Amino acid sequence: MKRFFKILFACLAIALILFQFYPKPAKNEEAIVTSQHITAVHQVPANVESILKTSCYDCHSNNTEYPWYSRIQPVALWLDDHIQEGKGELNFSIFGTYSIRRQYRKLEEINEEVKEGEMPLSSYTVIHRNAKLTDEQKLLLAGWTTALRDSFTANYPADSLIRKK
Ligand code: HEC
């Protein structure tokens, strides 16, 4: 029995080593802040931006800060999956390319996800302890999204913000 586990362990170790040769996804990194970045198209106070940067950008922008273990398989693949999915739903780097209606809706979703504690993902905050939002930070984000949505309501006709039933 002891021998069986030794062989099993050796096989797993070899599989893990071989897995390292599996192609790693390209890094999610962009050198510049584009003109369509949320900070370029909307008012984002410094304290709000710093929260987004620490807690959201890794999965919701074109710039991820990669920890050292992120280049080890299968972590690399798993991480990239989160990034692609997160960016697909909401990408702060290209926020300005979204239609007004979509921006308006995303702002509400940000508020909801944060309020309900769904975002940032708990699998992320387990490692990135400082990304976990305090009650004060949640309130800050709520205030910001609400103020921005109010400015939309003031500047655009209602039917360009909410789809008619
Ligand atoms: C570890 C990666 C990760 C981090 C960090 C993260 N998210 Fe997400 N987010 C995702 C993924 C993956 C999805 C899509 C799947 C889902 O909804 O669970 C998502 C979905 C969302 C959605 C839903 C979009 C929609 O249209 O339904 C919003 C809003 C959102 N995130 C906001 C945030 C905010 C705000 C932060 C920071 C406070 C944040 N996320 C941090 C990975 C992340």
mmCIF file of C-alpha atoms and ligand atoms in Angstrom:
data_model
loop_
_atom_site.group_PDB
_atom_site.id
_atom_site.type_symbol
_atom_site.label_atom_id
_atom_site.label_comp_id
_atom_site.label_asym_id
_atom_site.label_seq_id
_atom_site.Cartn_x
_atom_site.Cartn_y
_atom_site.Cartn_z
ATOM 1 C CA MET A 1 0.000 0.000 0.000
ATOM 2 C CA LYS A 2 2.816 2.344 0.907
ATOM 3 C CA ARG A 3 4.424 1.649 -2.474
ATOM 4 C CA PHE A 4 1.153 2.448 -4.229
ATOM 5 C CA PHE A 5 1.044 5.914 -2.703
ATOM 6 C CA LYS A 6 4.666 6.542 -3.551
ATOM 7 C CA ILE A 7 3.992 5.755 -7.201
ATOM 8 C CA LEU A 8 0.798 7.784 -7.211
ATOM 9 C CA PHE A 9 2.620 10.759 -5.718
ATOM 10 C CA ALA A 10 5.433 10.479 -8.262
ATOM 11 C CA CYS A 11 2.905 10.394 -11.120
ATOM 12 C CA LEU A 12 1.135 13.487 -9.803
ATOM 13 C CA ALA A 13 4.426 15.329 -9.423
ATOM 14 C CA ILE A 14 5.435 14.469 -12.978
ATOM 15 C CA ALA A 15 2.019 15.520 -14.300
ATOM 16 C CA LEU A 16 2.352 18.858 -12.525
ATOM 17 C CA ILE A 17 5.824 19.412 -13.953
ATOM 18 C CA LEU A 18 4.685 18.522 -17.480
ATOM 19 C CA PHE A 19 1.704 20.849 -17.071
ATOM 20 C CA GLN A 20 4.166 23.739 -16.745
ATOM 21 C CA PHE A 21 4.938 23.341 -20.455
ATOM 22 C CA TYR A 22 1.303 23.908 -21.354
ATOM 23 C CA PRO A 23 1.134 27.332 -23.079
ATOM 24 C CA LYS A 24 0.308 30.131 -20.674
ATOM 25 C CA PRO A 25 -2.283 32.698 -21.701
ATOM 26 C CA ALA A 26 -0.957 36.101 -22.780
ATOM 27 C CA LYS A 27 -0.729 38.584 -19.929
ATOM 28 C CA ASN A 28 -3.543 41.055 -19.509
ATOM 29 C CA GLU A 29 -1.404 44.178 -19.633
ATOM 30 C CA GLU A 30 -1.764 47.439 -21.484
ATOM 31 C CA ALA A 31 0.911 50.098 -21.238
ATOM 32 C CA ILE A 32 -1.281 53.174 -21.482
ATOM 33 C CA VAL A 33 -4.492 54.462 -19.988
ATOM 34 C CA THR A 34 -6.739 54.861 -23.019
ATOM 35 C CA SER A 35 -9.089 57.748 -23.681
ATOM 36 C CA GLN A 36 -12.027 55.407 -23.036
ATOM 37 C CA HIS A 37 -10.937 54.485 -19.503
ATOM 38 C CA ILE A 38 -13.570 55.234 -16.862
ATOM 39 C CA THR A 39 -11.242 57.765 -15.214
ATOM 40 C CA ALA A 40 -10.952 59.605 -18.549
ATOM 41 C CA VAL A 41 -14.670 59.784 -19.306
ATOM 42 C CA HIS A 42 -16.188 60.250 -15.838
ATOM 43 C CA GLN A 43 -15.563 61.920 -12.510
ATOM 44 C CA VAL A 44 -13.753 59.360 -10.402
ATOM 45 C CA PRO A 45 -12.546 60.848 -7.108
ATOM 46 C CA ALA A 46 -9.068 59.713 -6.031
ATOM 47 C CA ASN A 47 -10.353 57.669 -3.094
ATOM 48 C CA VAL A 48 -12.827 55.814 -5.330
ATOM 49 C CA GLU A 49 -10.182 55.194 -7.965
ATOM 50 C CA SER A 50 -7.861 53.730 -5.394
ATOM 51 C CA ILE A 51 -10.576 51.266 -4.304
ATOM 52 C CA LEU A 52 -11.253 50.228 -7.905
ATOM 53 C CA LYS A 53 -7.547 49.802 -8.479
ATOM 54 C CA THR A 54 -6.956 47.626 -5.433
ATOM 55 C CA SER A 55 -10.160 45.612 -5.527
ATOM 56 C CA CYS A 56 -11.471 45.478 -9.108
ATOM 57 C CA TYR A 57 -8.936 46.223 -11.835
ATOM 58 C CA ASP A 58 -7.208 42.844 -11.683
ATOM 59 C CA CYS A 59 -10.318 41.282 -13.269
ATOM 60 C CA HIS A 60 -12.176 44.280 -14.699
ATOM 61 C CA SER A 61 -9.571 46.217 -16.668
ATOM 62 C CA ASN A 62 -6.877 45.725 -19.269
ATOM 63 C CA ASN A 63 -4.245 45.711 -16.552
ATOM 64 C CA THR A 64 -3.766 42.886 -14.107
ATOM 65 C CA GLU A 65 -1.062 42.948 -11.497
ATOM 66 C CA TYR A 66 0.280 39.427 -11.531
ATOM 67 C CA PRO A 67 1.551 37.836 -8.327
ATOM 68 C CA TRP A 68 4.533 35.435 -8.783
ATOM 69 C CA TYR A 69 2.467 32.267 -8.430
ATOM 70 C CA SER A 70 0.183 33.399 -11.240
ATOM 71 C CA ARG A 71 2.623 32.022 -13.798
ATOM 72 C CA ILE A 72 2.395 28.503 -12.363
ATOM 73 C CA GLN A 73 -0.041 26.109 -13.992
ATOM 74 C CA PRO A 74 -2.870 25.463 -13.382
ATOM 75 C CA VAL A 75 -3.132 28.819 -11.560
ATOM 76 C CA ALA A 76 -2.294 30.720 -14.776
ATOM 77 C CA LEU A 77 -5.205 29.186 -16.679
ATOM 78 C CA TRP A 78 -7.625 29.542 -13.788
ATOM 79 C CA LEU A 79 -6.709 33.191 -13.320
ATOM 80 C CA ASP A 80 -7.002 33.999 -16.996
ATOM 81 C CA ASP A 81 -10.453 32.470 -17.016
ATOM 82 C CA HIS A 82 -11.555 34.871 -14.262
ATOM 83 C CA ILE A 83 -10.001 37.822 -16.038
ATOM 84 C CA GLN A 84 -11.638 37.060 -19.373
ATOM 85 C CA GLU A 85 -15.020 36.472 -17.768
ATOM 86 C CA GLY A 86 -14.757 39.528 -15.522
ATOM 87 C CA LYS A 87 -13.658 41.772 -18.386
ATOM 88 C CA GLY A 88 -16.438 40.449 -20.581
ATOM 89 C CA GLU A 89 -19.001 41.617 -18.057
ATOM 90 C CA LEU A 90 -17.365 44.880 -17.115
ATOM 91 C CA ASN A 91 -14.135 46.468 -18.325
ATOM 92 C CA PHE A 92 -13.220 49.792 -16.716
ATOM 93 C CA SER A 93 -10.495 50.331 -19.332
ATOM 94 C CA ILE A 94 -13.066 50.675 -22.132
ATOM 95 C CA PHE A 95 -16.022 51.949 -20.124
ATOM 96 C CA GLY A 96 -16.388 54.937 -22.448
ATOM 97 C CA THR A 97 -17.093 52.668 -25.426
ATOM 98 C CA TYR A 98 -20.263 51.332 -23.764
ATOM 99 C CA SER A 99 -23.567 52.877 -24.748
ATOM 100 C CA ILE A 100 -25.000 55.359 -22.244
ATOM 101 C CA ARG A 101 -27.678 52.853 -21.352
ATOM 102 C CA ARG A 102 -25.124 50.135 -20.686
ATOM 103 C CA GLN A 103 -22.965 52.445 -18.554
ATOM 104 C CA TYR A 104 -26.014 53.462 -16.538
ATOM 105 C CA ARG A 105 -26.910 49.835 -15.938
ATOM 106 C CA LYS A 106 -23.343 48.762 -15.103
ATOM 107 C CA LEU A 107 -23.104 51.510 -12.488
ATOM 108 C CA GLU A 108 -26.183 50.129 -10.787
ATOM 109 C CA GLU A 109 -24.798 46.599 -10.980
ATOM 110 C CA ILE A 110 -21.530 47.726 -9.412
ATOM 111 C CA ASN A 111 -23.478 49.155 -6.515
ATOM 112 C CA GLU A 112 -25.542 45.984 -6.121
ATOM 113 C CA GLU A 113 -22.649 43.527 -6.376
ATOM 114 C CA VAL A 114 -20.653 45.512 -3.841
ATOM 115 C CA LYS A 115 -23.547 45.998 -1.445
ATOM 116 C CA GLU A 116 -24.350 42.291 -1.497
ATOM 117 C CA GLY A 117 -20.705 41.413 -0.953
ATOM 118 C CA GLU A 118 -20.551 39.454 -4.236
ATOM 119 C CA MET A 119 -17.622 41.490 -5.541
ATOM 120 C CA PRO A 120 -14.682 41.266 -5.341
ATOM 121 C CA LEU A 121 -14.919 37.464 -5.578
ATOM 122 C CA SER A 122 -14.223 35.753 -2.272
ATOM 123 C CA SER A 123 -11.768 33.365 -3.958
ATOM 124 C CA TYR A 124 -9.749 36.520 -4.679
ATOM 125 C CA THR A 125 -9.992 38.258 -1.309
ATOM 126 C CA VAL A 126 -8.810 35.094 0.440
ATOM 127 C CA ILE A 127 -5.383 35.829 -1.038
ATOM 128 C CA HIS A 128 -5.666 39.574 -1.659
ATOM 129 C CA ARG A 129 -6.710 40.506 1.861
ATOM 130 C CA ASN A 130 -6.436 44.232 1.192
ATOM 131 C CA ALA A 131 -8.954 43.967 -1.676
ATOM 132 C CA LYS A 132 -11.738 43.088 0.755
ATOM 133 C CA LEU A 133 -14.017 46.106 1.062
ATOM 134 C CA THR A 134 -14.700 47.733 4.400
ATOM 135 C CA ASP A 135 -18.177 49.102 5.139
ATOM 136 C CA GLU A 136 -16.776 52.576 4.648
ATOM 137 C CA GLN A 137 -15.427 51.691 1.195
ATOM 138 C CA LYS A 138 -18.751 50.139 0.219
ATOM 139 C CA LEU A 139 -20.498 53.372 1.190
ATOM 140 C CA LEU A 140 -18.006 55.384 -0.836
ATOM 141 C CA LEU A 141 -18.651 53.272 -3.925
ATOM 142 C CA ALA A 142 -22.408 53.481 -3.388
ATOM 143 C CA GLY A 143 -22.203 57.262 -3.130
ATOM 144 C CA TRP A 144 -20.091 57.496 -6.252
ATOM 145 C CA THR A 145 -22.266 55.252 -8.445
ATOM 146 C CA THR A 146 -25.402 57.031 -7.245
ATOM 147 C CA ALA A 147 -23.979 60.490 -7.960
ATOM 148 C CA LEU A 148 -22.818 59.403 -11.415
ATOM 149 C CA ARG A 149 -26.182 57.851 -12.210
ATOM 150 C CA ASP A 150 -27.900 61.047 -11.072
ATOM 151 C CA SER A 151 -25.744 63.036 -13.481
ATOM 152 C CA PHE A 152 -26.845 60.695 -16.280
ATOM 153 C CA THR A 153 -30.490 61.238 -15.354
ATOM 154 C CA ALA A 154 -29.902 64.978 -15.427
ATOM 155 C CA ASN A 155 -28.153 64.917 -18.798
ATOM 156 C CA TYR A 156 -29.934 62.303 -20.870
ATOM 157 C CA PRO A 157 -33.596 61.668 -21.669
ATOM 158 C CA ALA A 158 -35.069 58.749 -19.717
ATOM 159 C CA ASP A 159 -35.637 56.575 -22.773
ATOM 160 C CA SER A 160 -31.943 56.613 -23.618
ATOM 161 C CA LEU A 161 -31.168 55.247 -20.151
ATOM 162 C CA ILE A 162 -33.844 52.630 -19.660
ATOM 163 C CA ARG A 163 -35.122 50.339 -22.378
ATOM 164 C CA LYS A 164 -38.825 50.720 -22.918
ATOM 165 C CA LYS A 165 -40.864 47.633 -22.132
HETATM 166 C C1 HEC B 1 -10.954 37.853 -9.108
HETATM 167 C C2 HEC B 1 -11.602 38.553 -10.170
HETATM 168 C C3 HEC B 1 -12.604 39.638 -9.864
HETATM 169 C C4 HEC B 1 -12.467 40.753 -9.057
HETATM 170 C C5 HEC B 1 -11.263 41.145 -8.233
HETATM 171 C C6 HEC B 1 -13.695 41.501 -9.178
HETATM 172 N N1 HEC B 1 -14.549 40.867 -10.029
HETATM 173 FE FE1 HEC B 1 -16.364 41.509 -10.635
HETATM 174 N N2 HEC B 1 -16.635 39.818 -11.764
HETATM 175 C C7 HEC B 1 -15.694 38.817 -11.911
HETATM 176 C C8 HEC B 1 -16.256 37.749 -12.735
HETATM 177 C C9 HEC B 1 -15.534 36.449 -13.104
HETATM 178 C C10 HEC B 1 -17.563 38.160 -13.077
HETATM 179 C C11 HEC B 1 -18.587 37.433 -13.932
HETATM 180 C C12 HEC B 1 -19.229 36.293 -13.222
HETATM 181 C C13 HEC B 1 -20.052 36.705 -12.047
HETATM 182 O O1 HEC B 1 -20.937 37.566 -12.175
HETATM 183 O O2 HEC B 1 -19.812 36.146 -10.961
HETATM 184 C C14 HEC B 1 -17.776 39.459 -12.451
HETATM 185 C C15 HEC B 1 -18.928 40.203 -12.542
HETATM 186 C C16 HEC B 1 -19.080 41.489 -12.052
HETATM 187 C C17 HEC B 1 -20.234 42.312 -12.243
HETATM 188 C C18 HEC B 1 -21.485 41.873 -12.928
HETATM 189 C C19 HEC B 1 -21.609 42.520 -14.238
HETATM 190 C C20 HEC B 1 -22.975 42.295 -14.806
HETATM 191 O O3 HEC B 1 -23.223 42.951 -15.777
HETATM 192 O O4 HEC B 1 -23.754 41.479 -14.276
HETATM 193 C C21 HEC B 1 -20.002 43.514 -11.650
HETATM 194 C C22 HEC B 1 -20.910 44.730 -11.628
HETATM 195 C C23 HEC B 1 -18.701 43.432 -11.039
HETATM 196 N N3 HEC B 1 -18.157 42.180 -11.293
HETATM 197 C C24 HEC B 1 -18.125 44.443 -10.310
HETATM 198 C C25 HEC B 1 -16.935 44.324 -9.608
HETATM 199 C C26 HEC B 1 -16.398 45.355 -8.752
HETATM 200 C C27 HEC B 1 -17.041 46.708 -8.519
HETATM 201 C C28 HEC B 1 -15.241 44.863 -8.231
HETATM 202 C C29 HEC B 1 -14.344 45.526 -7.226
HETATM 203 C C30 HEC B 1 -14.941 46.041 -6.031
HETATM 204 C C31 HEC B 1 -15.044 43.522 -8.772
HETATM 205 N N4 HEC B 1 -16.100 43.231 -9.598
HETATM 206 C C32 HEC B 1 -13.951 42.694 -8.508
HETATM 207 C C33 HEC B 1 -14.417 38.796 -11.390
HETATM 208 C C34 HEC B 1 -13.924 39.726 -10.485
#
